[in-house]
C-alpha cells in the first residue's frame, strides 16, 4: 500500500473512531471545540509550532471523559479537563494509551508528552508538542479563571440547548482568556 493510500485509509479510520467516541461521550464534541478555540487563540494549536493537533486533543478528551468525566455536563467536563491536564497531569510520568490515563512514577518518558494513537500503537500523536508546559500553564490559568468567575458559568449550566451552551461558553472563555 502506498504511503498516500495508507494516510487516507488511516484518516478514514480516525474519523470513524472519533464518531464512535462522540456517540459514547455526548460532551466530547463541545468540550473539544472549546479547547481548540482556547489553544487557537493562544497559538498552541499547531503541531509544527509545538502545539496540540486536533486528533491529540480528541484522544486526551476521550481518555478524560472515559476515566474521570461527568456525564452530560459540558461545563463541568471542560473545567475538570482543564484542571486535570493543567494541574495534575505530569507528562514525564503519565501517558494515554487506548483511552486510558496511565501513570508510572518509576519511568521517565523521554518525549514532551505521550498520547498513543489507538489505531497505531507505535504512533505517539503528541510527539511534536514541545510546548506542553505552555499548554499546561494555559489550561491551569483558564481553569483558575473559570473558578474565579463561577457566577458567569452557573447561568450557562441551566441551559439545555447544546448550541446555546457552546455559544455562551465561547463568549465567556474568550472574555476571560483575552482580558488578562
JSON list of C-alpha atoms in Angstrom, two decimals:
[
{"chain": "A", "resi": 1, "resn": "UNK", "atom": "CA", "xyz": [0.00, 0.00, 0.00]},
{"chain": "A", "resi": 2, "resn": "UNK", "atom": "CA", "xyz": [1.46, 3.37, -0.97]},
{"chain": "A", "resi": 3, "resn": "UNK", "atom": "CA", "xyz": [2.11, 6.00, 1.69]},
{"chain": "A", "resi": 4, "resn": "UNK", "atom": "CA", "xyz": [-0.68, 8.30, 0.45]},
{"chain": "A", "resi": 5, "resn": "UNK", "atom": "CA", "xyz": [-3.22, 5.46, 0.30]},
{"chain": "A", "resi": 6, "resn": "UNK", "atom": "CA", "xyz": [-2.23, 4.42, 3.84]},
{"chain": "A", "resi": 7, "resn": "UNK", "atom": "CA", "xyz": [-2.69, 8.01, 5.09]},
{"chain": "A", "resi": 8, "resn": "UNK", "atom": "CA", "xyz": [-6.16, 8.24, 3.53]},
{"chain": "A", "resi": 9, "resn": "UNK", "atom": "CA", "xyz": [-7.12, 4.83, 4.93]},
{"chain": "A", "resi": 10, "resn": "UNK", "atom": "CA", "xyz": [-5.83, 5.83, 8.40]},
{"chain": "A", "resi": 11, "resn": "UNK", "atom": "CA", "xyz": [-7.66, 9.18, 8.22]},
{"chain": "A", "resi": 12, "resn": "UNK", "atom": "CA", "xyz": [-10.93, 7.39, 7.48]},
{"chain": "A", "resi": 13, "resn": "UNK", "atom": "CA", "xyz": [-10.36, 5.06, 10.44]},
{"chain": "A", "resi": 14, "resn": "UNK", "atom": "CA", "xyz": [-9.64, 8.11, 12.64]},
{"chain": "A", "resi": 15, "resn": "UNK", "atom": "CA", "xyz": [-12.90, 9.74, 11.56]},
{"chain": "A", "resi": 16, "resn": "UNK", "atom": "CA", "xyz": [-14.79, 6.54, 12.39]},
{"chain": "A", "resi": 17, "resn": "UNK", "atom": "CA", "xyz": [-13.09, 6.35, 15.79]},
{"chain": "A", "resi": 18, "resn": "UNK", "atom": "CA", "xyz": [-13.94, 9.98, 16.58]},
{"chain": "A", "resi": 19, "resn": "UNK", "atom": "CA", "xyz": [-17.57, 9.49, 15.54]},
{"chain": "A", "resi": 20, "resn": "UNK", "atom": "CA", "xyz": [-17.82, 6.41, 17.79]},
{"chain": "A", "resi": 21, "resn": "UNK", "atom": "CA", "xyz": [-16.43, 8.39, 20.72]},
{"chain": "A", "resi": 22, "resn": "UNK", "atom": "CA", "xyz": [-18.84, 11.28, 20.11]},
{"chain": "A", "resi": 23, "resn": "UNK", "atom": "CA", "xyz": [-21.73, 8.81, 20.37]},
{"chain": "A", "resi": 24, "resn": "UNK", "atom": "CA", "xyz": [-20.22, 7.25, 23.50]},
{"chain": "A", "resi": 25, "resn": "UNK", "atom": "CA", "xyz": [-19.43, 10.63, 25.14]},
{"chain": "A", "resi": 26, "resn": "UNK", "atom": "CA", "xyz": [-22.02, 13.28, 24.17]},
{"chain": "A", "resi": 27, "resn": "UNK", "atom": "CA", "xyz": [-20.00, 16.14, 25.69]},
{"chain": "A", "resi": 28, "resn": "UNK", "atom": "CA", "xyz": [-16.85, 15.26, 23.71]},
{"chain": "A", "resi": 29, "resn": "UNK", "atom": "CA", "xyz": [-17.55, 17.47, 20.69]},
{"chain": "A", "resi": 30, "resn": "UNK", "atom": "CA", "xyz": [-18.38, 20.69, 22.57]},
{"chain": "A", "resi": 31, "resn": "UNK", "atom": "CA", "xyz": [-15.53, 20.21, 25.06]},
{"chain": "A", "resi": 32, "resn": "UNK", "atom": "CA", "xyz": [-13.02, 19.65, 22.24]},
{"chain": "A", "resi": 33, "resn": "UNK", "atom": "CA", "xyz": [-14.35, 22.62, 20.26]},
{"chain": "A", "resi": 34, "resn": "UNK", "atom": "CA", "xyz": [-13.94, 24.91, 23.26]},
{"chain": "A", "resi": 35, "resn": "UNK", "atom": "CA", "xyz": [-10.44, 23.56, 23.97]},
{"chain": "A", "resi": 36, "resn": "UNK", "atom": "CA", "xyz": [-9.47, 24.03, 20.32]},
{"chain": "A", "resi": 37, "resn": "UNK", "atom": "CA", "xyz": [-10.68, 27.62, 20.49]},
{"chain": "A", "resi": 38, "resn": "UNK", "atom": "CA", "xyz": [-8.62, 28.30, 23.62]},
{"chain": "A", "resi": 39, "resn": "UNK", "atom": "CA", "xyz": [-5.50, 26.76, 22.06]},
{"chain": "A", "resi": 40, "resn": "UNK", "atom": "CA", "xyz": [-6.06, 28.61, 18.77]},
{"chain": "A", "resi": 41, "resn": "UNK", "atom": "CA", "xyz": [-6.35, 31.99, 20.46]},
{"chain": "A", "resi": 42, "resn": "UNK", "atom": "CA", "xyz": [-3.01, 31.39, 22.18]},
{"chain": "A", "resi": 43, "resn": "UNK", "atom": "CA", "xyz": [-1.18, 29.92, 19.19]},
{"chain": "A", "resi": 44, "resn": "UNK", "atom": "CA", "xyz": [-0.91, 26.46, 20.73]},
{"chain": "A", "resi": 45, "resn": "UNK", "atom": "CA", "xyz": [-2.99, 24.51, 18.22]},
{"chain": "A", "resi": 46, "resn": "UNK", "atom": "CA", "xyz": [-0.39, 23.66, 15.57]},
{"chain": "A", "resi": 47, "resn": "UNK", "atom": "CA", "xyz": [1.97, 20.70, 15.96]},
{"chain": "A", "resi": 48, "resn": "UNK", "atom": "CA", "xyz": [4.69, 22.32, 13.83]},
{"chain": "A", "resi": 49, "resn": "UNK", "atom": "CA", "xyz": [4.98, 25.11, 16.40]},
{"chain": "A", "resi": 50, "resn": "UNK", "atom": "CA", "xyz": [4.87, 22.75, 19.41]},
{"chain": "A", "resi": 51, "resn": "UNK", "atom": "CA", "xyz": [1.11, 22.85, 19.99]},
{"chain": "A", "resi": 52, "resn": "UNK", "atom": "CA", "xyz": [-1.52, 20.12, 20.13]},
{"chain": "A", "resi": 53, "resn": "UNK", "atom": "CA", "xyz": [-3.19, 18.85, 16.98]},
{"chain": "A", "resi": 54, "resn": "UNK", "atom": "CA", "xyz": [-6.93, 18.18, 16.94]},
{"chain": "A", "resi": 55, "resn": "UNK", "atom": "CA", "xyz": [-6.61, 14.40, 16.98]},
{"chain": "A", "resi": 56, "resn": "UNK", "atom": "CA", "xyz": [-4.40, 14.54, 20.08]},
{"chain": "A", "resi": 57, "resn": "UNK", "atom": "CA", "xyz": [-6.94, 16.77, 21.79]},
{"chain": "A", "resi": 58, "resn": "UNK", "atom": "CA", "xyz": [-9.77, 14.37, 20.92]},
{"chain": "A", "resi": 59, "resn": "UNK", "atom": "CA", "xyz": [-7.80, 11.43, 22.35]},
{"chain": "A", "resi": 60, "resn": "UNK", "atom": "CA", "xyz": [-6.97, 13.38, 25.52]},
{"chain": "A", "resi": 61, "resn": "UNK", "atom": "CA", "xyz": [-10.60, 14.44, 25.99]},
{"chain": "A", "resi": 62, "resn": "UNK", "atom": "CA", "xyz": [-11.85, 10.91, 25.29]},
{"chain": "A", "resi": 63, "resn": "UNK", "atom": "CA", "xyz": [-9.49, 9.43, 27.89]},
{"chain": "A", "resi": 64, "resn": "UNK", "atom": "CA", "xyz": [-10.52, 12.10, 30.39]},
{"chain": "A", "resi": 65, "resn": "UNK", "atom": "CA", "xyz": [-14.26, 11.61, 29.80]},
{"chain": "A", "resi": 66, "resn": "UNK", "atom": "CA", "xyz": [-13.98, 7.83, 29.90]},
{"chain": "A", "resi": 67, "resn": "UNK", "atom": "CA", "xyz": [-12.00, 7.81, 33.14]},
{"chain": "A", "resi": 68, "resn": "UNK", "atom": "CA", "xyz": [-12.96, 10.98, 35.02]},
{"chain": "A", "resi": 69, "resn": "UNK", "atom": "CA", "xyz": [-15.80, 12.66, 33.14]},
{"chain": "A", "resi": 70, "resn": "UNK", "atom": "CA", "xyz": [-19.18, 13.76, 34.42]},
{"chain": "A", "resi": 71, "resn": "UNK", "atom": "CA", "xyz": [-22.00, 12.50, 32.22]},
{"chain": "A", "resi": 72, "resn": "UNK", "atom": "CA", "xyz": [-23.82, 15.18, 30.22]},
{"chain": "A", "resi": 73, "resn": "UNK", "atom": "CA", "xyz": [-22.16, 18.23, 31.79]},
{"chain": "A", "resi": 74, "resn": "UNK", "atom": "CA", "xyz": [-20.20, 20.23, 29.24]},
{"chain": "A", "resi": 75, "resn": "UNK", "atom": "CA", "xyz": [-19.24, 22.95, 31.68]},
{"chain": "A", "resi": 76, "resn": "UNK", "atom": "CA", "xyz": [-18.04, 20.63, 34.44]},
{"chain": "A", "resi": 77, "resn": "UNK", "atom": "CA", "xyz": [-16.16, 18.40, 31.99]},
{"chain": "A", "resi": 78, "resn": "UNK", "atom": "CA", "xyz": [-14.42, 21.41, 30.45]},
{"chain": "A", "resi": 79, "resn": "UNK", "atom": "CA", "xyz": [-13.49, 22.79, 33.87]},
{"chain": "A", "resi": 80, "resn": "UNK", "atom": "CA", "xyz": [-12.25, 19.45, 35.18]},
{"chain": "A", "resi": 81, "resn": "UNK", "atom": "CA", "xyz": [-10.36, 18.65, 31.96]},
{"chain": "A", "resi": 82, "resn": "UNK", "atom": "CA", "xyz": [-8.53, 21.97, 32.31]},
{"chain": "A", "resi": 83, "resn": "UNK", "atom": "CA", "xyz": [-7.79, 21.24, 35.95]},
{"chain": "A", "resi": 84, "resn": "UNK", "atom": "CA", "xyz": [-6.62, 17.68, 35.34]},
{"chain": "A", "resi": 85, "resn": "UNK", "atom": "CA", "xyz": [-4.35, 18.41, 32.37]},
{"chain": "A", "resi": 86, "resn": "UNK", "atom": "CA", "xyz": [-3.23, 21.79, 33.70]},
{"chain": "A", "resi": 87, "resn": "UNK", "atom": "CA", "xyz": [-2.55, 20.92, 37.33]},
{"chain": "A", "resi": 88, "resn": "UNK", "atom": "CA", "xyz": [-2.30, 17.15, 37.82]},
{"chain": "A", "resi": 89, "resn": "UNK", "atom": "CA", "xyz": [-1.14, 15.60, 34.55]},
{"chain": "A", "resi": 90, "resn": "UNK", "atom": "CA", "xyz": [2.62, 15.02, 34.61]},
{"chain": "A", "resi": 91, "resn": "UNK", "atom": "CA", "xyz": [3.74, 14.41, 31.01]},
{"chain": "A", "resi": 92, "resn": "UNK", "atom": "CA", "xyz": [7.01, 12.86, 32.20]},
{"chain": "A", "resi": 93, "resn": "UNK", "atom": "CA", "xyz": [5.26, 10.06, 34.13]},
{"chain": "A", "resi": 94, "resn": "UNK", "atom": "CA", "xyz": [1.76, 9.92, 32.61]},
{"chain": "A", "resi": 95, "resn": "UNK", "atom": "CA", "xyz": [0.59, 8.77, 29.20]},
{"chain": "A", "resi": 96, "resn": "UNK", "atom": "CA", "xyz": [-2.60, 7.98, 27.36]},
{"chain": "A", "resi": 97, "resn": "UNK", "atom": "CA", "xyz": [-2.95, 4.60, 25.68]},
{"chain": "A", "resi": 98, "resn": "UNK", "atom": "CA", "xyz": [-6.20, 3.04, 24.40]},
{"chain": "A", "resi": 99, "resn": "UNK", "atom": "CA", "xyz": [-8.28, 5.80, 26.02]},
{"chain": "A", "resi": 100, "resn": "UNK", "atom": "CA", "xyz": [-6.73, 5.08, 29.43]},
{"chain": "A", "resi": 101, "resn": "UNK", "atom": "CA", "xyz": [-4.85, 7.55, 31.62]},
{"chain": "A", "resi": 102, "resn": "UNK", "atom": "CA", "xyz": [-1.75, 5.69, 32.79]},
{"chain": "A", "resi": 103, "resn": "UNK", "atom": "CA", "xyz": [0.80, 6.81, 35.36]},
{"chain": "A", "resi": 104, "resn": "UNK", "atom": "CA", "xyz": [4.09, 5.20, 36.29]},
{"chain": "A", "resi": 105, "resn": "UNK", "atom": "CA", "xyz": [6.39, 7.23, 38.52]},
{"chain": "A", "resi": 106, "resn": "UNK", "atom": "CA", "xyz": [9.15, 4.64, 38.13]},
{"chain": "A", "resi": 107, "resn": "UNK", "atom": "CA", "xyz": [9.71, 5.59, 34.50]},
{"chain": "A", "resi": 108, "resn": "UNK", "atom": "CA", "xyz": [10.66, 8.87, 32.89]},
{"chain": "A", "resi": 109, "resn": "UNK", "atom": "CA", "xyz": [9.06, 9.38, 29.50]},
{"chain": "A", "resi": 110, "resn": "UNK", "atom": "CA", "xyz": [11.52, 10.98, 27.10]},
{"chain": "A", "resi": 111, "resn": "UNK", "atom": "CA", "xyz": [9.07, 12.79, 24.83]},
{"chain": "A", "resi": 112, "resn": "UNK", "atom": "CA", "xyz": [7.40, 16.01, 25.91]},
{"chain": "A", "resi": 113, "resn": "UNK", "atom": "CA", "xyz": [4.04, 14.22, 26.05]},
{"chain": "A", "resi": 114, "resn": "UNK", "atom": "CA", "xyz": [2.84, 10.73, 25.19]},
{"chain": "A", "resi": 115, "resn": "UNK", "atom": "CA", "xyz": [-0.59, 10.02, 23.72]},
{"chain": "A", "resi": 116, "resn": "UNK", "atom": "CA", "xyz": [-0.66, 6.85, 21.65]},
{"chain": "A", "resi": 117, "resn": "UNK", "atom": "CA", "xyz": [-2.93, 6.51, 18.66]},
{"chain": "A", "resi": 118, "resn": "UNK", "atom": "CA", "xyz": [-5.39, 3.67, 19.42]},
{"chain": "A", "resi": 119, "resn": "UNK", "atom": "CA", "xyz": [-5.30, 2.79, 15.71]},
{"chain": "A", "resi": 120, "resn": "UNK", "atom": "CA", "xyz": [-1.49, 2.57, 15.60]},
{"chain": "A", "resi": 121, "resn": "UNK", "atom": "CA", "xyz": [0.05, 1.73, 18.97]},
{"chain": "A", "resi": 122, "resn": "UNK", "atom": "CA", "xyz": [3.53, 2.83, 17.84]},
{"chain": "A", "resi": 123, "resn": "UNK", "atom": "CA", "xyz": [2.38, 6.35, 16.96]},
{"chain": "A", "resi": 124, "resn": "UNK", "atom": "CA", "xyz": [2.70, 9.00, 19.68]},
{"chain": "A", "resi": 125, "resn": "UNK", "atom": "CA", "xyz": [0.37, 11.66, 18.26]},
{"chain": "A", "resi": 126, "resn": "UNK", "atom": "CA", "xyz": [1.78, 14.31, 20.63]},
{"chain": "A", "resi": 127, "resn": "UNK", "atom": "CA", "xyz": [5.46, 13.75, 19.84]},
{"chain": "A", "resi": 128, "resn": "UNK", "atom": "CA", "xyz": [5.75, 17.28, 18.38]},
{"chain": "A", "resi": 129, "resn": "UNK", "atom": "CA", "xyz": [4.06, 19.02, 21.35]},
{"chain": "A", "resi": 130, "resn": "UNK", "atom": "CA", "xyz": [7.29, 20.53, 22.67]},
{"chain": "A", "resi": 131, "resn": "UNK", "atom": "CA", "xyz": [5.33, 23.46, 24.16]},
{"chain": "A", "resi": 132, "resn": "UNK", "atom": "CA", "xyz": [3.45, 21.18, 26.56]},
{"chain": "A", "resi": 133, "resn": "UNK", "atom": "CA", "xyz": [4.49, 23.28, 29.57]},
{"chain": "A", "resi": 134, "resn": "UNK", "atom": "CA", "xyz": [2.92, 26.37, 27.93]},
{"chain": "A", "resi": 135, "resn": "UNK", "atom": "CA", "xyz": [-0.21, 24.33, 27.22]},
{"chain": "A", "resi": 136, "resn": "UNK", "atom": "CA", "xyz": [-0.36, 23.10, 30.82]},
{"chain": "A", "resi": 137, "resn": "UNK", "atom": "CA", "xyz": [0.05, 26.68, 32.06]},
{"chain": "A", "resi": 138, "resn": "UNK", "atom": "CA", "xyz": [-2.74, 27.88, 29.75]},
{"chain": "A", "resi": 139, "resn": "UNK", "atom": "CA", "xyz": [-5.05, 25.09, 30.95]},
{"chain": "A", "resi": 140, "resn": "UNK", "atom": "CA", "xyz": [-4.26, 25.93, 34.59]},
{"chain": "A", "resi": 141, "resn": "UNK", "atom": "CA", "xyz": [-4.85, 29.66, 34.09]},
{"chain": "A", "resi": 142, "resn": "UNK", "atom": "CA", "xyz": [-8.10, 29.06, 32.21]},
{"chain": "A", "resi": 143, "resn": "UNK", "atom": "CA", "xyz": [-9.29, 26.68, 34.94]},
{"chain": "A", "resi": 144, "resn": "UNK", "atom": "CA", "xyz": [-8.47, 29.28, 37.62]},
{"chain": "A", "resi": 145, "resn": "UNK", "atom": "CA", "xyz": [-10.33, 31.99, 35.68]},
{"chain": "A", "resi": 146, "resn": "UNK", "atom": "CA", "xyz": [-13.38, 29.76, 35.39]},
{"chain": "A", "resi": 147, "resn": "UNK", "atom": "CA", "xyz": [-13.33, 29.06, 39.13]},
{"chain": "A", "resi": 148, "resn": "UNK", "atom": "CA", "xyz": [-12.91, 32.76, 39.93]},
{"chain": "A", "resi": 149, "resn": "UNK", "atom": "CA", "xyz": [-15.82, 33.63, 37.64]},
{"chain": "A", "resi": 150, "resn": "UNK", "atom": "CA", "xyz": [-18.11, 30.78, 38.67]},
{"chain": "A", "resi": 151, "resn": "UNK", "atom": "CA", "xyz": [-21.21, 33.02, 38.62]},
{"chain": "A", "resi": 152, "resn": "UNK", "atom": "CA", "xyz": [-20.87, 33.60, 34.88]},
{"chain": "A", "resi": 153, "resn": "UNK", "atom": "CA", "xyz": [-20.71, 29.87, 34.33]},
{"chain": "A", "resi": 154, "resn": "UNK", "atom": "CA", "xyz": [-23.55, 28.92, 36.67]},
{"chain": "A", "resi": 155, "resn": "UNK", "atom": "CA", "xyz": [-26.04, 30.66, 34.37]},
{"chain": "A", "resi": 156, "resn": "UNK", "atom": "CA", "xyz": [-24.72, 28.59, 31.48]},
{"chain": "A", "resi": 157, "resn": "UNK", "atom": "CA", "xyz": [-25.24, 25.33, 33.44]},
{"chain": "A", "resi": 158, "resn": "UNK", "atom": "CA", "xyz": [-29.00, 25.93, 33.31]},
{"chain": "A", "resi": 159, "resn": "UNK", "atom": "CA", "xyz": [-29.24, 25.77, 29.51]},
{"chain": "A", "resi": 160, "resn": "UNK", "atom": "CA", "xyz": [-30.19, 22.55, 27.83]},
{"chain": "A", "resi": 161, "resn": "UNK", "atom": "CA", "xyz": [-29.68, 23.59, 24.20]},
{"chain": "A", "resi": 162, "resn": "UNK", "atom": "CA", "xyz": [-26.22, 22.34, 23.18]},
{"chain": "A", "resi": 163, "resn": "UNK", "atom": "CA", "xyz": [-25.57, 25.14, 20.66]},
{"chain": "A", "resi": 164, "resn": "UNK", "atom": "CA", "xyz": [-26.59, 27.82, 23.16]},
{"chain": "A", "resi": 165, "resn": "UNK", "atom": "CA", "xyz": [-24.26, 26.34, 25.79]},
{"chain": "A", "resi": 166, "resn": "UNK", "atom": "CA", "xyz": [-21.36, 26.27, 23.32]},
{"chain": "A", "resi": 167, "resn": "UNK", "atom": "CA", "xyz": [-22.01, 29.85, 22.18]},
{"chain": "A", "resi": 168, "resn": "UNK", "atom": "CA", "xyz": [-22.21, 31.19, 25.73]},
{"chain": "A", "resi": 169, "resn": "UNK", "atom": "CA", "xyz": [-19.13, 29.26, 26.82]},
{"chain": "A", "resi": 170, "resn": "UNK", "atom": "CA", "xyz": [-17.21, 30.63, 23.86]},
{"chain": "A", "resi": 171, "resn": "UNK", "atom": "CA", "xyz": [-18.15, 34.18, 24.78]},
{"chain": "A", "resi": 172, "resn": "UNK", "atom": "CA", "xyz": [-17.20, 33.78, 28.44]},
{"chain": "A", "resi": 173, "resn": "UNK", "atom": "CA", "xyz": [-13.98, 31.86, 27.72]},
{"chain": "A", "resi": 174, "resn": "UNK", "atom": "CA", "xyz": [-12.89, 34.46, 25.16]},
{"chain": "A", "resi": 175, "resn": "UNK", "atom": "CA", "xyz": [-13.69, 37.25, 27.61]},
{"chain": "A", "resi": 176, "resn": "UNK", "atom": "CA", "xyz": [-11.74, 35.58, 30.41]},
{"chain": "A", "resi": 177, "resn": "UNK", "atom": "CA", "xyz": [-8.72, 34.40, 28.45]},
{"chain": "A", "resi": 178, "resn": "UNK", "atom": "CA", "xyz": [-8.15, 37.59, 26.50]},
{"chain": "A", "resi": 179, "resn": "UNK", "atom": "CA", "xyz": [-8.78, 40.21, 29.13]},
{"chain": "A", "resi": 180, "resn": "UNK", "atom": "CA", "xyz": [-5.80, 39.00, 31.15]}
]
